[in-house]
mmCIF file of C-alpha atoms in Angstrom:
data_model
loop_
_atom_site.group_PDB
_atom_site.id
_atom_site.type_symbol
_atom_site.label_atom_id
_atom_site.label_comp_id
_atom_site.label_asym_id
_atom_site.label_seq_id
_atom_site.Cartn_x
_atom_site.Cartn_y
_atom_site.Cartn_z
ATOM 1 C CA UNK A 8 104.428 135.143 95.726
ATOM 2 C CA UNK A 9 104.004 138.404 94.910
ATOM 3 C CA UNK A 10 104.686 140.330 97.984
ATOM 4 C CA UNK A 11 107.853 140.342 100.012
ATOM 5 C CA UNK A 12 108.746 142.022 103.204
ATOM 6 C CA UNK A 13 112.269 142.178 104.403
ATOM 7 C CA UNK A 14 112.526 142.796 108.059
ATOM 8 C CA UNK A 15 113.234 141.864 111.670
ATOM 9 C CA UNK A 16 110.612 140.261 113.991
ATOM 10 C CA UNK A 17 110.919 143.037 116.924
ATOM 11 C CA UNK A 18 110.855 146.007 114.702
ATOM 12 C CA UNK A 19 108.124 148.472 115.639
ATOM 13 C CA UNK A 20 107.892 149.287 111.915
ATOM 14 C CA UNK A 21 108.237 145.914 110.340
ATOM 15 C CA UNK A 22 105.300 145.098 112.868
ATOM 16 C CA UNK A 23 103.628 148.050 111.418
ATOM 17 C CA UNK A 24 103.909 146.929 107.992
ATOM 18 C CA UNK A 25 102.652 143.212 109.243
ATOM 19 C CA UNK A 26 99.521 144.617 110.820
ATOM 20 C CA UNK A 27 98.687 146.201 107.870
ATOM 21 C CA UNK A 28 99.001 142.602 105.589
ATOM 22 C CA UNK A 29 96.887 140.783 108.154
ATOM 23 C CA UNK A 30 94.478 143.555 108.776
ATOM 24 C CA UNK A 31 93.912 142.989 103.982
ATOM 25 C CA UNK A 32 93.995 139.073 104.583
ATOM 26 C CA UNK A 33 97.367 139.403 101.927
ATOM 27 C CA UNK A 34 99.665 136.606 101.744
ATOM 28 C CA UNK A 35 103.329 137.566 101.846
ATOM 29 C CA UNK A 36 106.810 136.327 102.031
ATOM 30 C CA UNK A 37 109.110 136.842 105.140
ATOM 31 C CA UNK A 38 112.595 137.613 104.437
ATOM 32 C CA UNK A 39 114.281 137.937 108.005
ATOM 33 C CA UNK A 40 117.069 140.767 107.362
ATOM 34 C CA UNK A 41 120.462 139.499 109.771
ATOM 35 C CA UNK A 42 122.147 142.942 110.907
ATOM 36 C CA UNK A 43 124.578 141.218 112.838
ATOM 37 C CA UNK A 44 126.081 139.921 109.617
ATOM 38 C CA UNK A 45 125.100 143.521 108.169
ATOM 39 C CA UNK A 46 122.982 141.657 105.515
ATOM 40 C CA UNK A 47 121.067 145.290 105.694
ATOM 41 C CA UNK A 48 123.864 146.801 103.918
ATOM 42 C CA UNK A 49 123.758 144.080 101.257
ATOM 43 C CA UNK A 50 121.478 143.136 98.400
ATOM 44 C CA UNK A 51 118.813 142.422 98.195
ATOM 45 C CA UNK A 52 117.770 145.205 100.976
ATOM 46 C CA UNK A 53 120.261 147.442 99.722
ATOM 47 C CA UNK A 54 118.776 147.678 96.495
ATOM 48 C CA UNK A 55 115.583 148.561 98.235
ATOM 49 C CA UNK A 56 116.348 151.049 100.577
ATOM 50 C CA UNK A 57 120.149 152.720 100.308
ATOM 51 C CA UNK A 58 119.641 153.511 104.021
ATOM 52 C CA UNK A 59 120.125 150.184 104.858
ATOM 53 C CA UNK A 60 117.146 149.979 107.014
ATOM 54 C CA UNK A 61 114.094 147.500 107.374
ATOM 55 C CA UNK A 62 111.210 147.105 106.271
ATOM 56 C CA UNK A 63 111.642 146.579 102.770
ATOM 57 C CA UNK A 64 109.036 145.731 101.077
ATOM 58 C CA UNK A 65 108.252 144.334 97.460
ATOM 59 C CA UNK A 66 104.898 143.775 95.356
ATOM 60 C CA UNK A 67 105.875 142.530 91.388
ATOM 61 C CA UNK A 68 107.625 144.970 90.318
ATOM 62 C CA UNK A 69 107.214 148.011 92.671
ATOM 63 C CA UNK A 70 110.172 148.143 95.579
ATOM 64 C CA UNK A 71 109.411 150.514 98.491
ATOM 65 C CA UNK A 72 110.753 151.222 102.077
ATOM 66 C CA UNK A 73 109.490 153.702 104.983
ATOM 67 C CA UNK A 74 106.633 151.870 106.685
ATOM 68 C CA UNK A 75 104.108 154.612 106.635
ATOM 69 C CA UNK A 76 104.493 154.443 102.652
ATOM 70 C CA UNK A 77 104.344 150.884 102.887
ATOM 71 C CA UNK A 78 101.011 150.503 104.585
ATOM 72 C CA UNK A 79 99.361 153.296 102.443
ATOM 73 C CA UNK A 80 100.292 152.005 99.311
ATOM 74 C CA UNK A 81 98.329 148.513 100.708
ATOM 75 C CA UNK A 82 95.994 149.995 101.739
ATOM 76 C CA UNK A 83 95.004 151.943 98.548
ATOM 77 C CA UNK A 84 96.123 149.483 96.087
ATOM 78 C CA UNK A 85 94.423 146.571 98.098
ATOM 79 C CA UNK A 86 91.373 148.789 99.187
ATOM 80 C CA UNK A 87 88.781 146.319 98.608
ATOM 81 C CA UNK A 88 90.202 143.647 100.761
ATOM 82 C CA UNK A 89 89.804 143.026 104.536
ATOM 83 C CA UNK A 90 89.543 145.721 107.076
ATOM 84 C CA UNK A 91 89.103 149.409 104.872
ATOM 85 C CA UNK A 92 91.689 151.636 106.594
ATOM 86 C CA UNK A 93 91.277 154.537 104.393
ATOM 87 C CA UNK A 94 87.944 156.603 103.276
ATOM 88 C CA UNK A 95 87.057 157.268 99.837
ATOM 89 C CA UNK A 96 85.670 160.903 100.650
ATOM 90 C CA UNK A 97 88.477 163.736 100.496
ATOM 91 C CA UNK A 98 87.615 165.083 103.823
ATOM 92 C CA UNK A 99 87.212 162.110 106.004
ATOM 93 C CA UNK A 100 90.094 161.098 104.625
ATOM 94 C CA UNK A 101 91.895 164.204 105.621
ATOM 95 C CA UNK A 102 90.841 163.350 109.413
ATOM 96 C CA UNK A 103 92.698 160.003 109.150
ATOM 97 C CA UNK A 104 95.565 162.112 107.213
ATOM 98 C CA UNK A 105 95.995 164.296 110.265
ATOM 99 C CA UNK A 106 95.720 161.793 112.436
ATOM 100 C CA UNK A 107 98.641 159.895 110.686
ATOM 101 C CA UNK A 108 101.255 162.476 111.010
ATOM 102 C CA UNK A 109 100.575 163.495 114.645
ATOM 103 C CA UNK A 110 101.099 159.966 114.979
ATOM 104 C CA UNK A 111 104.219 160.265 112.955
ATOM 105 C CA UNK A 112 105.803 163.873 114.221
ATOM 106 C CA UNK A 113 104.078 163.737 117.633
ATOM 107 C CA UNK A 114 103.626 160.760 119.151
ATOM 108 C CA UNK A 115 106.243 158.553 117.777
ATOM 109 C CA UNK A 116 109.142 161.001 117.792
ATOM 110 C CA UNK A 117 108.731 160.204 121.364
ATOM 111 C CA UNK A 118 107.322 157.156 122.344
ATOM 112 C CA UNK A 119 109.898 155.183 120.248
ATOM 113 C CA UNK A 120 113.094 157.107 122.435
ATOM 114 C CA UNK A 121 111.210 156.080 125.197
ATOM 115 C CA UNK A 122 110.572 152.363 124.061
ATOM 116 C CA UNK A 123 114.195 152.343 123.313
ATOM 117 C CA UNK A 124 115.812 154.048 126.491
ATOM 118 C CA UNK A 125 113.524 151.586 128.514
ATOM 119 C CA UNK A 126 113.617 148.326 126.891
ATOM 120 C CA UNK A 127 116.486 148.326 124.824
ATOM 121 C CA UNK A 128 119.185 149.891 126.848
ATOM 122 C CA UNK A 129 119.424 147.013 128.782
ATOM 123 C CA UNK A 130 119.071 144.185 126.248
ATOM 124 C CA UNK A 131 122.525 146.209 124.884
ATOM 125 C CA UNK A 132 124.560 146.899 128.137
ATOM 126 C CA UNK A 133 123.662 150.780 128.275
ATOM 127 C CA UNK A 134 122.304 152.241 131.585
ATOM 128 C CA UNK A 135 118.740 153.848 131.394
ATOM 129 C CA UNK A 136 118.880 157.595 131.101
ATOM 130 C CA UNK A 137 116.271 158.140 133.885
ATOM 131 C CA UNK A 138 116.019 162.225 133.340
ATOM 132 C CA UNK A 139 115.848 161.281 129.309
ATOM 133 C CA UNK A 140 112.922 159.307 130.385
ATOM 134 C CA UNK A 141 111.501 161.660 132.453
ATOM 135 C CA UNK A 142 111.424 164.199 129.823
ATOM 136 C CA UNK A 143 109.992 161.787 127.434
ATOM 137 C CA UNK A 144 107.220 161.265 129.802
ATOM 138 C CA UNK A 145 106.528 164.621 130.109
ATOM 139 C CA UNK A 146 106.119 165.247 126.633
ATOM 140 C CA UNK A 147 103.891 162.134 125.541
ATOM 141 C CA UNK A 148 102.087 163.147 128.231
ATOM 142 C CA UNK A 149 101.242 166.502 126.480
ATOM 143 C CA UNK A 150 100.514 164.411 123.375
ATOM 144 C CA UNK A 151 98.297 162.097 125.588
ATOM 145 C CA UNK A 152 96.247 164.817 126.452
ATOM 146 C CA UNK A 153 95.304 165.253 123.027
ATOM 147 C CA UNK A 154 94.762 161.874 122.209
ATOM 148 C CA UNK A 155 92.119 161.833 125.483
ATOM 149 C CA UNK A 156 90.384 164.872 124.193
ATOM 150 C CA UNK A 157 89.944 163.274 120.909
ATOM 151 C CA UNK A 158 88.951 159.530 121.818
ATOM 152 C CA UNK A 159 86.320 161.360 124.179
ATOM 153 C CA UNK A 160 84.642 162.130 120.950
ATOM 154 C CA UNK A 161 85.354 159.871 118.308
ATOM 155 C CA UNK A 162 85.892 156.269 118.494
ATOM 156 C CA UNK A 163 89.102 156.203 116.741
ATOM 157 C CA UNK A 164 91.482 158.765 115.902
ATOM 158 C CA UNK A 165 90.556 158.514 112.218
ATOM 159 C CA UNK A 166 86.556 158.866 113.257
ATOM 160 C CA UNK A 167 84.174 156.018 114.196
ATOM 161 C CA UNK A 168 86.312 153.097 112.339
ATOM 162 C CA UNK A 169 89.452 151.789 112.813
ATOM 163 C CA UNK A 170 91.902 153.591 110.186
ATOM 164 C CA UNK A 171 95.429 153.493 109.517
ATOM 165 C CA UNK A 172 95.966 155.880 111.755
ATOM 166 C CA UNK A 173 95.269 153.824 115.229
ATOM 167 C CA UNK A 174 96.974 151.020 113.146
ATOM 168 C CA UNK A 175 100.267 152.856 113.005
ATOM 169 C CA UNK A 176 100.573 153.087 116.673
ATOM 170 C CA UNK A 177 100.614 149.486 117.667
ATOM 171 C CA UNK A 178 103.712 148.177 118.020
ATOM 172 C CA UNK A 179 105.251 150.904 120.295
ATOM 173 C CA UNK A 180 101.924 150.968 122.365
ATOM 174 C CA UNK A 181 102.716 147.734 122.771
ATOM 175 C CA UNK A 182 106.093 147.791 123.541
ATOM 176 C CA UNK A 183 105.461 150.723 126.374
ATOM 177 C CA UNK A 184 102.721 148.778 128.481
ATOM 178 C CA UNK A 185 105.503 146.572 129.371
ATOM 179 C CA UNK A 186 107.105 149.784 130.693
ATOM 180 C CA UNK A 187 106.180 152.062 133.861
ATOM 181 C CA UNK A 188 105.138 154.285 130.751
ATOM 182 C CA UNK A 189 101.683 152.571 130.939
ATOM 183 C CA UNK A 190 101.042 155.030 133.501
ATOM 184 C CA UNK A 191 100.327 157.397 131.190
ATOM 185 C CA UNK A 192 97.700 155.620 129.356
ATOM 186 C CA UNK A 193 96.178 153.835 132.161
ATOM 187 C CA UNK A 194 95.676 157.779 133.736
ATOM 188 C CA UNK A 195 93.111 158.646 130.287
ATOM 189 C CA UNK A 196 90.255 156.724 130.428
ATOM 190 C CA UNK A 197 89.420 157.021 126.716
ATOM 191 C CA UNK A 198 92.933 156.858 125.710
ATOM 192 C CA UNK A 199 93.287 153.518 127.748
ATOM 193 C CA UNK A 200 89.949 151.913 126.652
ATOM 194 C CA UNK A 201 91.423 152.824 122.858
ATOM 195 C CA UNK A 202 94.866 151.085 123.476
ATOM 196 C CA UNK A 203 93.462 147.856 124.993
ATOM 197 C CA UNK A 204 91.060 147.784 121.611
ATOM 198 C CA UNK A 205 94.316 148.485 119.141
ATOM 199 C CA UNK A 206 95.990 145.664 121.187
ATOM 200 C CA UNK A 207 93.335 143.215 121.339
ATOM 201 C CA UNK A 208 92.580 142.927 117.532
ATOM 202 C CA UNK A 209 93.733 139.346 115.599
ATOM 203 C CA UNK A 210 95.657 140.781 113.548
ATOM 204 C CA UNK A 211 98.347 141.892 116.546
ATOM 205 C CA UNK A 212 97.018 139.176 118.408
ATOM 206 C CA UNK A 213 98.829 136.710 115.662
ATOM 207 C CA UNK A 214 101.620 138.760 115.293
ATOM 208 C CA UNK A 215 102.922 138.252 118.905
ATOM 209 C CA UNK A 216 102.072 134.968 118.656
ATOM 210 C CA UNK A 217 104.185 134.052 115.745
ATOM 211 C CA UNK B 29 85.579 182.594 101.373
ATOM 212 C CA UNK B 30 86.202 178.879 101.914
ATOM 213 C CA UNK B 31 89.539 178.573 102.552
ATOM 214 C CA UNK B 32 91.169 180.163 105.859
ATOM 215 C CA UNK B 33 94.320 179.770 106.152
ATOM 216 C CA UNK B 34 96.003 180.909 109.810
ATOM 217 C CA UNK B 35 99.463 181.060 110.030
ATOM 218 C CA UNK B 36 103.281 183.215 110.362
ATOM 219 C CA UNK B 37 104.402 184.512 106.774
ATOM 220 C CA UNK B 38 107.804 183.120 107.165
ATOM 221 C CA UNK B 39 107.321 179.800 108.594
ATOM 222 C CA UNK B 40 108.143 177.181 106.716
ATOM 223 C CA UNK B 41 105.090 174.458 107.207
ATOM 224 C CA UNK B 42 102.881 177.486 106.845
ATOM 225 C CA UNK B 43 104.613 178.219 103.498
ATOM 226 C CA UNK B 44 104.232 174.720 102.345
ATOM 227 C CA UNK B 45 100.566 175.095 102.753
ATOM 228 C CA UNK B 46 100.603 178.291 100.750
ATOM 229 C CA UNK B 47 103.015 177.053 97.834
ATOM 230 C CA UNK B 48 100.552 174.313 97.571
ATOM 231 C CA UNK B 49 97.446 176.401 97.245
ATOM 232 C CA UNK B 50 99.218 178.887 94.775
ATOM 233 C CA UNK B 51 100.137 175.602 92.545
ATOM 234 C CA UNK B 52 96.357 174.598 93.173
ATOM 235 C CA UNK B 53 95.327 178.577 91.990
ATOM 236 C CA UNK B 54 92.888 178.271 94.886
ATOM 237 C CA UNK B 55 91.772 181.533 96.675
ATOM 238 C CA UNK B 56 91.768 181.691 100.418
ATOM 239 C CA UNK B 57 91.911 183.771 103.418
ATOM 240 C CA UNK B 58 95.531 184.245 104.655
ATOM 241 C CA UNK B 59 94.859 185.414 108.931
ATOM 242 C CA UNK B 60 98.172 185.784 110.841
ATOM 243 C CA UNK B 61 98.241 184.569 114.201
ATOM 244 C CA UNK B 62 100.654 186.723 116.201
ATOM 245 C CA UNK B 63 102.658 184.403 119.121
ATOM 246 C CA UNK B 64 103.979 187.562 120.753
ATOM 247 C CA UNK B 65 100.372 187.801 122.556
ATOM 248 C CA UNK B 66 99.638 184.821 122.114
ATOM 249 C CA UNK B 67 97.143 183.976 119.370
ATOM 250 C CA UNK B 68 98.303 180.785 119.189
ATOM 251 C CA UNK B 69 96.697 179.341 122.191
ATOM 252 C CA UNK B 70 93.624 180.914 121.854
ATOM 253 C CA UNK B 71 90.490 181.237 120.188
ATOM 254 C CA UNK B 72 90.413 180.454 116.591
ATOM 255 C CA UNK B 73 93.511 178.736 116.313
ATOM 256 C CA UNK B 74 93.592 176.574 119.570
ATOM 257 C CA UNK B 75 90.122 174.724 118.142
ATOM 258 C CA UNK B 76 91.522 174.045 115.245
ATOM 259 C CA UNK B 77 95.184 172.649 116.613
ATOM 260 C CA UNK B 78 95.215 171.951 120.188
ATOM 261 C CA UNK B 79 99.054 171.975 120.193
ATOM 262 C CA UNK B 80 98.829 175.442 119.819
ATOM 263 C CA UNK B 81 100.869 175.420 116.192
ATOM 264 C CA UNK B 82 100.634 176.849 113.028
ATOM 265 C CA UNK B 83 99.757 176.690 109.888
ATOM 266 C CA UNK B 84 95.574 175.975 110.890
ATOM 267 C CA UNK B 85 93.092 175.420 107.958
ATOM 268 C CA UNK B 86 89.684 175.593 107.029
ATOM 269 C CA UNK B 87 87.663 174.828 104.184
ATOM 270 C CA UNK B 88 83.877 175.175 104.704
ATOM 271 C CA UNK B 89 83.640 172.742 107.749
ATOM 272 C CA UNK B 90 86.291 171.473 107.513
ATOM 273 C CA UNK B 91 88.896 172.055 110.230
ATOM 274 C CA UNK B 92 92.569 170.957 109.910
ATOM 275 C CA UNK B 93 96.654 171.454 110.914
ATOM 276 C CA UNK B 94 99.803 169.560 110.553
ATOM 277 C CA UNK B 95 101.545 170.679 107.238
ATOM 278 C CA UNK B 96 101.429 167.704 105.080
ATOM 279 C CA UNK B 97 98.181 166.746 105.930
ATOM 280 C CA UNK B 98 96.754 170.031 104.529
ATOM 281 C CA UNK B 99 98.847 169.228 101.268
ATOM 282 C CA UNK B 100 97.594 165.956 101.044
ATOM 283 C CA UNK B 101 93.838 166.984 101.428
ATOM 284 C CA UNK B 102 94.374 169.957 99.086
ATOM 285 C CA UNK B 103 96.016 167.945 96.322
ATOM 286 C CA UNK B 104 93.592 165.176 96.804
ATOM 287 C CA UNK B 105 90.237 167.657 97.235
ATOM 288 C CA UNK B 106 91.399 169.817 94.375
ATOM 289 C CA UNK B 107 92.878 166.860 91.894
ATOM 290 C CA UNK B 108 91.344 168.636 89.114
ATOM 291 C CA UNK B 109 92.407 172.305 89.195
ATOM 292 C CA UNK B 110 96.497 174.062 88.752
ATOM 293 C CA UNK B 111 99.160 171.457 88.802
ATOM 294 C CA UNK B 112 98.425 167.807 89.438
ATOM 295 C CA UNK B 113 101.072 166.917 92.858
ATOM 296 C CA UNK B 114 100.231 163.729 92.999
ATOM 297 C CA UNK B 115 98.819 160.100 90.803
ATOM 298 C CA UNK B 116 95.955 158.464 90.965
ATOM 299 C CA UNK B 117 98.169 155.154 90.023
ATOM 300 C CA UNK B 118 98.588 153.089 93.308
ATOM 301 C CA UNK B 119 102.375 152.427 92.124
ATOM 302 C CA UNK B 120 103.295 156.026 91.049
ATOM 303 C CA UNK B 121 101.490 157.476 94.048
ATOM 304 C CA UNK B 122 103.472 154.721 96.177
ATOM 305 C CA UNK B 123 106.524 156.278 94.877
ATOM 306 C CA UNK B 124 105.560 159.815 95.284
ATOM 307 C CA UNK B 125 104.061 158.577 99.011
ATOM 308 C CA UNK B 126 107.566 156.996 99.710
ATOM 309 C CA UNK B 127 109.611 160.166 99.105
ATOM 310 C CA UNK B 128 106.764 162.392 100.663
ATOM 311 C CA UNK B 129 107.916 159.938 104.059
ATOM 312 C CA UNK B 130 111.448 160.730 103.375
ATOM 313 C CA UNK B 131 111.326 164.474 103.307
ATOM 314 C CA UNK B 132 109.588 164.497 106.552
ATOM 315 C CA UNK B 133 111.750 161.677 108.092
ATOM 316 C CA UNK B 134 115.132 162.073 107.239
ATOM 317 C CA UNK B 135 115.499 165.584 105.564
ATOM 318 C CA UNK B 136 113.443 167.803 107.136
ATOM 319 C CA UNK B 137 114.148 166.391 110.898
ATOM 320 C CA UNK B 138 117.624 167.534 109.731
ATOM 321 C CA UNK B 139 116.790 170.273 107.712
ATOM 322 C CA UNK B 140 115.361 172.271 110.182
ATOM 323 C CA UNK B 141 117.375 172.023 112.873
ATOM 324 C CA UNK B 142 120.509 173.122 110.818
ATOM 325 C CA UNK B 143 118.218 176.248 109.500
ATOM 326 C CA UNK B 144 116.492 176.954 112.835
ATOM 327 C CA UNK B 145 120.726 177.006 114.146
ATOM 328 C CA UNK B 146 122.178 179.137 111.769
ATOM 329 C CA UNK B 147 119.336 181.539 110.965
ATOM 330 C CA UNK B 148 117.014 181.774 113.689
ATOM 331 C CA UNK B 149 119.594 181.303 116.707
ATOM 332 C CA UNK B 150 121.572 184.973 115.618
ATOM 333 C CA UNK B 151 117.736 187.079 115.473
ATOM 334 C CA UNK B 152 116.970 185.453 119.442
ATOM 335 C CA UNK B 153 120.188 186.475 120.781
ATOM 336 C CA UNK B 154 121.578 182.826 121.157
ATOM 337 C CA UNK B 155 124.874 181.593 119.850
ATOM 338 C CA UNK B 156 125.152 179.078 117.228
ATOM 339 C CA UNK B 157 126.104 175.725 118.027
ATOM 340 C CA UNK B 158 129.031 174.913 116.221
ATOM 341 C CA UNK B 159 129.362 171.068 116.928
ATOM 342 C CA UNK B 160 125.703 170.912 116.155
ATOM 343 C CA UNK B 161 125.849 172.362 113.064
ATOM 344 C CA UNK B 162 128.634 170.485 111.990
ATOM 345 C CA UNK B 163 126.887 166.656 113.274
ATOM 346 C CA UNK B 164 124.057 168.611 111.023
ATOM 347 C CA UNK B 165 125.843 168.883 107.817
ATOM 348 C CA UNK B 166 127.444 165.165 108.240
ATOM 349 C CA UNK B 167 123.959 163.698 108.281
ATOM 350 C CA UNK B 168 122.330 165.582 105.764
ATOM 351 C CA UNK B 169 124.996 164.825 103.240
ATOM 352 C CA UNK B 170 124.406 161.236 104.026
ATOM 353 C CA UNK B 171 120.605 162.077 103.397
ATOM 354 C CA UNK B 172 121.851 164.284 99.842
ATOM 355 C CA UNK B 173 123.712 161.246 98.941
ATOM 356 C CA UNK B 174 120.501 159.166 98.561
ATOM 357 C CA UNK B 175 118.930 162.262 96.815
ATOM 358 C CA UNK B 176 121.636 162.330 94.330
ATOM 359 C CA UNK B 177 121.544 158.981 92.818
ATOM 360 C CA UNK B 178 117.773 159.201 92.478
ATOM 361 C CA UNK B 179 117.928 162.406 90.773
ATOM 362 C CA UNK B 180 120.569 161.416 88.430
ATOM 363 C CA UNK B 181 117.665 158.619 87.301
ATOM 364 C CA UNK B 182 114.578 160.552 87.795
ATOM 365 C CA UNK B 183 113.784 164.564 87.066
ATOM 366 C CA UNK B 184 111.625 164.955 90.440
ATOM 367 C CA UNK B 185 111.919 162.833 93.194
ATOM 368 C CA UNK B 186 108.336 160.954 92.399
ATOM 369 C CA UNK B 187 108.871 159.965 88.995
ATOM 370 C CA UNK B 188 109.123 162.471 85.995
ATOM 371 C CA UNK B 189 106.739 165.548 86.903
ATOM 372 C CA UNK B 190 106.928 167.748 89.854
ATOM 373 C CA UNK B 191 104.638 166.492 92.881
ATOM 374 C CA UNK B 192 104.313 167.183 96.301
ATOM 375 C CA UNK B 193 107.228 165.202 97.532
ATOM 376 C CA UNK B 194 109.254 167.995 95.675
ATOM 377 C CA UNK B 195 106.551 170.972 96.979
ATOM 378 C CA UNK B 196 107.441 170.055 100.895
ATOM 379 C CA UNK B 197 110.899 170.562 100.616
ATOM 380 C CA UNK B 198 111.017 174.444 98.969
ATOM 381 C CA UNK B 199 110.600 176.008 101.823
ATOM 382 C CA UNK B 200 113.601 174.900 104.007
ATOM 383 C CA UNK B 201 115.568 174.427 100.883
ATOM 384 C CA UNK B 202 115.052 178.439 100.331
ATOM 385 C CA UNK B 203 116.325 178.944 103.802
ATOM 386 C CA UNK B 204 119.271 176.555 103.720
ATOM 387 C CA UNK B 205 120.465 177.928 101.127
ATOM 388 C CA UNK B 206 120.995 181.108 102.352
ATOM 389 C CA UNK B 207 124.043 179.496 104.604
ATOM 390 C CA UNK B 208 126.982 177.790 103.918
ATOM 391 C CA UNK B 209 125.104 174.459 104.166
ATOM 392 C CA UNK B 210 124.447 175.807 100.472
ATOM 393 C CA UNK B 211 127.760 173.709 99.623
ATOM 394 C CA UNK B 212 126.644 170.322 100.287
ATOM 395 C CA UNK B 213 123.670 171.252 97.427
ATOM 396 C CA UNK B 214 125.955 172.600 95.525
ATOM 397 C CA UNK B 215 128.416 169.897 95.528
ATOM 398 C CA UNK B 216 126.046 167.401 93.880
ATOM 399 C CA UNK B 217 125.253 168.796 90.412
ATOM 400 C CA UNK B 218 121.924 166.293 90.076
ATOM 401 C CA UNK B 219 120.371 168.024 93.731
ATOM 402 C CA UNK B 220 121.574 171.373 92.538
ATOM 403 C CA UNK B 221 120.068 171.483 89.201
ATOM 404 C CA UNK B 222 116.511 170.381 91.203
ATOM 405 C CA UNK B 223 116.500 172.731 93.877
ATOM 406 C CA UNK B 224 117.321 175.437 91.697
ATOM 407 C CA UNK B 225 114.024 174.127 89.486
ATOM 408 C CA UNK B 226 111.971 173.890 92.781
ATOM 409 C CA UNK B 227 113.370 177.579 93.799
ATOM 410 C CA UNK B 228 111.978 178.712 90.361
ATOM 411 C CA UNK B 229 108.731 178.096 90.262
ATOM 412 C CA UNK B 230 106.552 180.892 89.841
ATOM 413 C CA UNK B 231 104.526 179.909 92.899
ATOM 414 C CA UNK B 232 107.516 180.696 95.607
ATOM 415 C CA UNK B 233 108.868 183.542 93.533
ATOM 416 C CA UNK B 234 104.967 184.525 94.169
ATOM 417 C CA UNK B 235 105.300 184.000 98.426
ATOM 418 C CA UNK B 236 109.277 185.250 98.457
ATOM 419 C CA UNK B 237 107.915 188.595 96.563
ATOM 420 C CA UNK B 238 104.864 189.143 99.054
#
């Protein structure tokens, strides 16, 4: 099998890549990296990703890491398979590209911290920092207001069709919906409807059922 | 004139876009946004970027923000002009795309904080937080070690040719070279030679001479 995905089942960046592979209907080999035994700092992963993080990815002789670089590659290299996630038109792709940047630099930076603080800290015996959660929620509200305005005028972030820009949000939105941060989404009707559409996709349902 | 760039002369993200326009040899209209009078929260910028940040960008009827979304658009839409900054080959583009992500999520997040702390704080009457600078330098050293390994085997980050992945680093590297963080670059011969090549580009020389 040509495509290999090195990861951890619950890692949001790994799930982002898995979602992309599922939307494209591609076969791939799943290789679990056990961080507890330091597999992330050993071969084969460390030769793929010198930072020792997941996901790692191989497609034949191509080795990649960084989830968003991997999904962009898949979307371009397998443009003719499964769900179209990008556009050939430079202006349409520019708008998808804008929302890809907003996801990474405005949404995820805050959302990931909230998800980690509220969901992971209790699992590893650390107290939740309520002040940090409050600050994160206030910052996320500003971002979601911009999303609400966008989604009032556009079915998806990148335009009328589902794209990579929407897909990148799914794993973290799924996490946040298990927390009180859900209220920030529910308070914004267009954001709430968009999040519900994303979470209902068969690709995501398959991943969480696995 | 079709292309308009809304920005501030010294902003690294604005300079990133300007560099891309210069490498492509494109004409553009420069519109300075005065933050001191709140122009960033007023039209025309606020209609382009609801976050009220620079750069803002227009090309005919296309409105964009986020510097890296703008440069990707320019590189694709004007692929046949000036310096080629991307590749048509999906595997070559995947490697450029990987380093675009590393710049944004590993390098810039640390480098920008260091640049702000050391160069901007004294200008606005704030003390430099030495502990934060030390921590930032230690984090940047880890990233630059990965760069050193890459650049020992490849002339540029994305391959043998200069690409968008290199270009995105230039404004912040130029800032850091005015600080003690320069030593982290000088201690790594391949990184030092690469940084010198980037800063010597006529596009950058033109921008800093303006």
